Amino acid sequence: MEVFSGRPRSPERHPLIGRSRQHRASRLDLRSAAGQVFVLQVVIVVLLVVAAVTAMVLQTSRDALQQGRRESVVAAQSFASAPGTAEALRSSDPTAVLQPRAEEVRKRTGVDFVVAMNTQGIRYTYPYPREIGKKFVGTIAPALKGRTVVEQAGGPPLPAGKGTAVQAVVPVTDSRGKVVGLVSAGITVKNVAALWLPQLPIILGSGAAALAVSMTGTTLVARRLRRQTHGLAPAELAQLYEHHDAVLHAVREGVLIIGSDGRLLLANDETRRLLDLPADVQGRPVRELGLPEPITRLLSSPEAVTDEVHLAGDRLLAVNKRPTYPQADQGGSVVTLRDTTELAVVSGRAEVARERLKLLYEAGVGIGTTLDVGRTAQELADVAAPQFADLVTVDLLDAVLRGWEPTAEGWRHLRRAAIGGEQRMIPVYPLGEVITFSRQTPQMRTLQERRVLLEPDLRQAHGWREQDPERARKALECGLRALVTVPLQARNVPLGVVNFYRTVDSPAFQPEDLSFAEELAARAALALDNARRFTREHATAVTLQRSLLPRAQPDQDALEVAWRYLPAEAGVGGDWFDVIPLPGARVALVMGDVVGHGLHAAATMGRLRTAVHNFSTLDLPVDEVLGNLDDLVLRMDNEENAGDAAEGHEGEGVTGATCLYAVYDPVAGACTMARAGHPEPVLVRPDGTVTCPGVPASTPLGLGGYPFETAELSLPEGSQLVLYTDGLVEDRTHDIDVGMERLRRALDGSGRRTPEETCQAVIDALKPSHSSDDIALLAARTRIFPPSRVAEWDVPSDPAAVPSVRARCRETLREWGLEEAGFATELILSELITNAIRYGLPPVGVRLLHGRCLICEVSDGSGTSPRLRRAATTDEGGRGLFLVAQFAQRWGTRYTTRGKVIWTEQILHDGTSAAPGQTPVDFLLDQFDDPGA
């Protein structure tokens, strides 16, 4: 290894150097390395200059030739395109007209000749008149076809002298594009070469200057090399290397030199001893030497190190590291190792600090992996035990576990949220128990003082022992010795305490352990507070959504219904369903989904569900319900996007909401449905066959301007309609086709199942282990109104027919065992039929349905709806609908394609109609009294 230094050395200390300086020559010696390097540099520079000159000459010649070709083409095309050239070629004497022009063009453009010729190549012009009339020397065939020819060809003498000419031949065309002659212009090679010959002196001068500069630089480098080697000869350098090698391997300090590529270049004998290196380590990568990971990482990194202590086997090594070339961007490094095994105490502290840092890293990774308060508390206990403490307990305020905002009033009542360590050997409060701490306990003191507290000897901790003397006695007998209790607080709000216990078999807590416990508790408290906030928001959203969903099944005769709703783990979404009784014993089934999660999606879902209820009350067709719902979503989107209304919302708009709306009529056994971007329902027939009914797919809600197609199905009694949201059949792990196939398999053979059993079977088969989306499921089994419970007949448009209708109604009610409801029903029918005959249009019809309630329907062909009003004492009419409203529980109007239907419902109790509280006559007289009397 060669070692150089910039510090001058005295002749007394370095006699070899002194002698070399005496023999230093004033000029370069070709026998020396510096002289040989000088000669080699000169030769290389000369070769480079020659190559550069040659390349420049060739390039310049090629460029000059290209320039000559361009000039020839430009001159020829200019002359051929000049006005009068084509006419001159067709004249009786072309030479007389074109020769003067050609000579003038030749002189102006600098070309050597401009030749005009006919299509046979006979010259009309030439610089020497004696050559006119002779055959042109060159290729003219392509030019006769309209193309331009550029070539090198020899010809007759020219003013510039003989030689090969660079010439261009272009066609001359008349107004119709016909070639009537040719024009050629060219430059001799002598003239082309004249374009680059003036540059040759510059090139040669530049080469000479470059050679001079190179020679000067080489001379300076040679002189610098002589100064760096102090004029030493090779033998002297070898002798110096031998001395250096002897000293390097004799010192009692390890020395390593590592290259920029991470390979070991040199290791002295002391290094091999300290690191137990084999003999063949030189040249091998540092990472393949089998050294401890900390030392390997240190040797591989480019950073400088000063007196860093590392453990290598049973030795403690003080390591220093410096780069070999501090001014370079990349380079190797020199490492020195010194055996400092006597510094065991320092190493022990470093190891403890390393373990603490490792534990803090594990805490950062392992605490807060979920947004569950209890799980986060258990993660804290598991990380700290047994690495830091033998037993760890976490006690949280009950409000924190519920997601509420903690207050100081609940400090005394903490719930045991997590236990870590050997709790089986030591009696502690069990998990989940509410602990009421006294004011003198360390737990209450740390909450009040908001700082870490240490009880080095629990036998002397009177407050801790007084909390539960019997339990404390047993814990001390099991070996419990010391306690560190730390408040868990985030945003300066206490959430609870964490207790770190150590037994007599473990070392006592040190002062530095307290700061570590605080750091650990601070990280855990932040995760606990995040989990608490999520618990609060999740509970709020779930409460909101469940309050917006149906809580009980409505009374109806058409369907047997069951449902399931499973919120997503990450937060509630916008899935909803509904079962809405409609007039005429019909039932509407609704299943919808709002894209997104959180409070915004739940609130939007509530608005849409309310809107569907309102539209259903109007008894609109299914496609009109979805159309009105689509308009509502558009308006909601506009509200969200207007101004700053969208700020602070979890989502922007509700575009993407889907809905399926179906109406089932148990009298006809028919179901009409339409879907707006929602998954298609599944139909299970009574024999267990599973099919999709083929409901046409329409666009999701909120796009606007698209119609919604409907489908009408005839369903046998006992058929099951299964409605669901996409969370049931779609997941990140598989697409919707796989989910639909799994749903069909789960429903296979469900013909004899009840809707409750069907829902449970589907959930058991398709519920994911971790649901990322809400799941809503609705199963409805159809019923058919028996014909014996339905009575209908047509009514002539004659008021005289009303008594006969009342008689038939009385007879029908007697057959159904509803004689008690006869009076009210006859009165209702009488009023409704009279109004239909008087104010409506034929045909007039009556239908009675006997189910949970008694339904009376009167239809006519008019589209006008009656309205309830209070008649004055002097009015002759206007009291019919008032009578109907008093005797019926509900009444209303629904429109059909053929007119309207006025319906009433009377609640039945034990086969009779619910009678009004007052005597009907007295009550009506009270209502019709003149308020002004």
Coordinates of C-alpha atoms in Angstrom, one line a residue, residues 283-576:
G283 CA -11.6 -8.7 -1.3
R284 CA -14.8 -10.2 0.1
P285 CA -18.0 -8.1 0.7
V286 CA -18.4 -7.0 4.3
R287 CA -21.9 -8.5 4.5
E288 CA -20.5 -11.9 3.8
L289 CA -18.0 -11.9 6.7
G290 CA -20.5 -13.2 9.3
L291 CA -20.0 -10.3 11.6
P292 CA -22.7 -9.2 14.1
E293 CA -25.5 -7.2 12.4
P294 CA -24.7 -3.9 14.2
I295 CA -21.0 -4.0 13.1
T296 CA -21.9 -5.1 9.6
R297 CA -24.4 -2.2 9.3
L298 CA -21.7 0.2 10.6
L299 CA -19.1 -1.0 8.2
S300 CA -21.5 -0.9 5.2
S301 CA -22.8 2.6 5.9
P302 CA -21.0 5.7 4.6
E303 CA -21.3 7.8 7.8
A304 CA -18.3 8.6 10.0
V305 CA -18.3 7.2 13.5
T306 CA -16.4 8.3 16.6
D307 CA -15.8 6.0 19.6
E308 CA -19.0 4.0 19.1
V309 CA -19.1 0.9 21.3
H310 CA -20.2 -2.4 19.8
L311 CA -20.4 -5.9 21.2
A312 CA -18.5 -8.6 19.1
G313 CA -18.6 -11.9 20.8
D314 CA -17.4 -11.4 24.4
R315 CA -15.5 -8.2 23.5
L316 CA -16.6 -4.6 23.6
L317 CA -15.0 -2.7 20.7
A318 CA -14.7 1.1 20.4
V319 CA -15.0 1.9 16.7
N320 CA -13.8 4.9 14.8
K321 CA -14.5 5.3 11.1
R322 CA -13.5 7.9 8.6
P323 CA -13.7 8.2 4.8
T324 CA -10.4 7.7 2.9
Y325 CA -11.1 10.6 0.6
P326 CA -13.1 13.2 2.5
Q327 CA -13.4 15.6 -0.5
A328 CA -14.7 12.9 -2.9
D329 CA -18.4 12.1 -3.3
Q330 CA -17.7 8.4 -3.2
G331 CA -14.9 6.5 -1.7
G332 CA -13.9 3.9 0.8
S333 CA -13.4 4.2 4.5
V334 CA -10.8 3.4 7.2
V335 CA -12.0 1.8 10.4
T336 CA -10.0 1.4 13.6
L337 CA -11.1 -1.0 16.4
R338 CA -10.0 -0.8 20.0
D339 CA -10.7 -3.5 22.6
T340 CA -12.6 -1.8 25.5
T341 CA -14.0 -4.8 27.3
E342 CA -13.5 -3.1 30.6
L343 CA -16.3 -0.7 29.6
A344 CA -18.9 -3.4 30.4
V345 CA -21.1 -1.0 32.3
V346 CA -21.3 1.4 29.4
S347 CA -22.2 -1.4 27.1
G348 CA -24.9 -2.7 29.5
R349 CA -26.5 0.7 29.5
A350 CA -26.3 0.8 25.7
E351 CA -28.0 -2.6 25.5
V352 CA -30.8 -1.4 27.8
A353 CA -31.3 1.7 25.7
R354 CA -31.4 -0.5 22.6
E355 CA -34.0 -2.8 24.1
R356 CA -36.1 0.2 25.1
L357 CA -35.9 1.6 21.6
K358 CA -36.9 -1.8 20.2
L359 CA -39.8 -2.0 22.6
L360 CA -41.0 1.5 21.6
Y361 CA -40.8 0.5 18.0
E362 CA -42.9 -2.7 18.7
A363 CA -45.4 -0.5 20.6
G364 CA -45.7 1.9 17.6
V365 CA -46.4 -1.1 15.3
G366 CA -48.4 -3.3 17.6
I367 CA -50.6 -0.7 19.4
G368 CA -53.6 0.7 17.6
T369 CA -53.9 -1.9 14.8
T370 CA -57.7 -1.7 15.2
L371 CA -60.2 1.0 16.1
D372 CA -61.5 -1.0 19.1
V373 CA -60.9 0.4 22.5
G374 CA -60.7 -2.9 24.4
R375 CA -58.4 -4.4 21.7
T376 CA -56.1 -1.4 21.8
A377 CA -55.8 -1.6 25.6
Q378 CA -55.0 -5.3 25.4
E379 CA -52.3 -4.6 22.8
L380 CA -50.7 -2.2 25.2
A381 CA -50.6 -4.8 27.9
D382 CA -49.2 -7.4 25.5
V383 CA -46.4 -5.2 24.3
A384 CA -45.3 -4.2 27.8
A385 CA -45.4 -7.6 29.4
P386 CA -43.0 -9.3 29.9
Q387 CA -40.4 -7.1 28.1
F388 CA -40.9 -4.2 30.5
A389 CA -43.0 -5.5 33.4
D390 CA -44.1 -8.9 34.7
L391 CA -47.7 -7.8 35.1
V392 CA -49.6 -5.0 33.2
T393 CA -53.1 -3.9 33.9
V394 CA -55.0 -1.2 32.0
D395 CA -58.0 0.5 33.7
L396 CA -60.1 2.9 31.6
L397 CA -63.0 5.2 32.4
D398 CA -66.3 3.6 31.6
A399 CA -67.1 6.6 29.3
V400 CA -64.0 5.8 27.2
L401 CA -65.1 2.2 26.6
R402 CA -68.6 3.5 25.5
G403 CA -67.0 6.1 23.2
W404 CA -68.2 9.1 25.3
E405 CA -66.1 12.1 26.2
P406 CA -64.4 11.4 29.6
T407 CA -65.0 13.6 32.5
A408 CA -63.4 14.0 36.0
E409 CA -66.6 12.8 37.7
G410 CA -65.9 9.2 36.5
W411 CA -62.3 9.0 37.7
R412 CA -63.0 6.9 40.8
H413 CA -64.9 4.2 38.8
L414 CA -62.5 2.6 36.3
R415 CA -63.2 -0.6 34.4
R416 CA -60.4 -3.2 34.0
A417 CA -59.9 -3.2 30.2
A418 CA -56.8 -5.4 29.8
I419 CA -54.4 -7.6 31.7
G420 CA -51.0 -8.8 30.4
G421 CA -48.4 -11.1 31.9
E422 CA -48.7 -13.8 34.5
Q423 CA -52.1 -12.8 36.0
R424 CA -52.8 -16.5 36.8
M425 CA -50.1 -16.4 39.5
I426 CA -51.0 -13.0 40.9
P427 CA -54.5 -12.1 42.1
V428 CA -55.8 -9.0 40.4
Y429 CA -59.2 -7.6 39.6
P430 CA -60.7 -9.6 36.8
L431 CA -61.2 -8.3 33.3
G432 CA -64.3 -6.2 32.9
E433 CA -64.8 -5.5 36.6
V434 CA -65.5 -1.9 37.7
I435 CA -63.0 -0.8 40.3
T436 CA -63.7 2.0 42.7
F437 CA -60.3 3.4 43.7
S438 CA -59.9 5.4 46.9
R439 CA -58.2 8.8 46.9
Q440 CA -54.9 7.5 48.4
T441 CA -54.3 4.8 45.8
P442 CA -51.5 5.4 43.2
Q443 CA -54.1 5.2 40.4
M444 CA -56.2 8.1 41.7
R445 CA -53.1 10.1 42.6
T446 CA -51.7 9.7 39.1
L447 CA -55.0 10.8 37.6
Q448 CA -55.2 13.9 39.8
E449 CA -51.6 14.9 39.5
R450 CA -51.3 13.8 35.8
R451 CA -47.8 12.4 36.2
V452 CA -46.1 9.0 36.5
L453 CA -45.8 7.6 40.0
L454 CA -43.4 4.9 41.3
E455 CA -44.0 2.6 44.3
P456 CA -40.6 0.9 44.7
D457 CA -41.8 -1.3 47.5
L458 CA -45.5 -2.2 47.6
R459 CA -45.1 -3.5 51.1
Q460 CA -44.7 0.2 52.1
A461 CA -47.4 1.5 49.8
H462 CA -50.2 2.1 52.3
G463 CA -52.7 3.6 49.8
W464 CA -52.3 0.6 47.5
R465 CA -52.7 -1.9 50.3
E466 CA -55.7 -0.2 51.8
Q467 CA -57.6 -0.4 48.5
D468 CA -58.1 -4.2 48.9
P469 CA -56.1 -5.5 51.9
E470 CA -56.9 -9.2 51.3
R471 CA -56.1 -9.1 47.6
A472 CA -52.9 -7.0 48.3
R473 CA -51.7 -9.6 50.9
K474 CA -52.1 -12.4 48.4
A475 CA -50.3 -10.4 45.7
L476 CA -47.4 -9.7 47.9
E477 CA -47.2 -13.4 48.9
C478 CA -47.0 -14.2 45.1
G479 CA -43.9 -12.0 44.8
L480 CA -45.3 -8.7 43.6
R481 CA -42.8 -6.0 44.6
A482 CA -42.9 -2.7 42.6
L483 CA -45.4 -0.6 40.7
V484 CA -45.2 2.2 38.2
T485 CA -48.6 3.7 37.3
V486 CA -49.0 6.2 34.4
P487 CA -52.0 8.2 33.4
L488 CA -53.3 7.6 29.9
Q489 CA -54.2 11.0 28.6
A490 CA -54.8 12.5 25.1
R491 CA -55.5 16.1 24.3
N492 CA -54.7 16.7 28.0
V493 CA -57.8 14.7 28.9
P494 CA -57.3 11.6 31.2
L495 CA -58.6 8.3 29.7
G496 CA -57.5 5.9 32.4
V497 CA -54.3 4.5 33.9
V498 CA -51.8 1.8 33.1
N499 CA -50.1 -0.2 35.9
F500 CA -46.7 -1.8 35.4
Y501 CA -45.8 -4.4 38.1
R502 CA -42.5 -6.2 38.7
T503 CA -41.9 -9.2 41.0
V504 CA -39.0 -9.9 43.3
D505 CA -37.3 -12.0 40.6
S506 CA -37.0 -8.9 38.3
P507 CA -34.7 -5.9 38.7
A508 CA -36.1 -2.9 40.4
F509 CA -37.5 0.1 38.4
Q510 CA -34.8 2.7 37.6
P511 CA -35.4 6.4 37.1
E512 CA -35.0 6.0 33.3
D513 CA -37.8 3.4 33.4
L514 CA -40.3 6.1 34.4
S515 CA -39.6 8.2 31.2
F516 CA -39.9 5.1 29.2
A517 CA -43.3 4.2 30.8
E518 CA -44.5 7.7 30.1
E519 CA -43.5 7.4 26.4
L520 CA -45.2 4.1 26.1
A521 CA -48.4 5.3 27.8
A522 CA -48.5 8.5 25.6
R523 CA -48.4 6.4 22.4
A524 CA -51.1 4.1 23.7
A525 CA -53.3 7.0 24.8
L526 CA -53.3 8.5 21.4
A527 CA -54.4 5.2 19.9
L528 CA -57.1 4.7 22.6
D529 CA -58.5 8.2 22.0
N530 CA -58.7 7.5 18.3
A531 CA -60.5 4.2 19.0
R532 CA -62.8 6.0 21.4
R533 CA -63.7 8.6 18.9
F534 CA -64.4 6.0 16.2
T535 CA -66.5 4.1 18.7
R536 CA -68.6 7.2 19.4
E537 CA -69.0 8.0 15.7
H538 CA -69.7 4.4 14.8
A539 CA -72.3 4.1 17.5
T540 CA -73.9 7.4 16.5
A541 CA -74.1 6.4 12.9
V542 CA -75.4 2.9 13.7
T543 CA -78.0 4.5 16.1
L544 CA -79.1 6.9 13.4
Q545 CA -79.3 4.3 10.7
R546 CA -81.2 1.8 12.9
S547 CA -83.6 4.5 13.8
L548 CA -84.3 5.1 10.1
L549 CA -84.8 1.4 9.3
P550 CA -88.0 -0.5 10.0
R551 CA -88.3 -1.6 13.6
A552 CA -91.3 -4.0 13.4
Q553 CA -93.3 -5.6 10.6
P554 CA -96.4 -3.7 9.6
D555 CA -99.8 -5.4 9.7
Q556 CA -100.7 -6.7 6.3
D557 CA -102.2 -9.8 4.6
A558 CA -100.2 -10.0 1.4
L559 CA -96.7 -11.3 2.5
E560 CA -94.9 -13.1 5.2
V561 CA -91.7 -11.1 5.7
A562 CA -88.4 -11.5 7.4
W563 CA -85.2 -9.4 7.1
R564 CA -81.6 -9.0 8.2
Y565 CA -79.4 -6.0 8.4
L566 CA -75.6 -6.2 9.1
P567 CA -73.6 -2.9 9.2
A568 CA -70.1 -2.8 7.9
E569 CA -67.2 -3.1 10.3
A570 CA -65.6 0.2 9.1
G571 CA -68.8 2.2 9.5
V572 CA -72.4 2.2 8.6
G573 CA -73.5 2.8 5.1
G574 CA -76.7 3.8 3.2
D575 CA -78.4 0.5 2.8
W576 CA -82.1 0.4 3.6

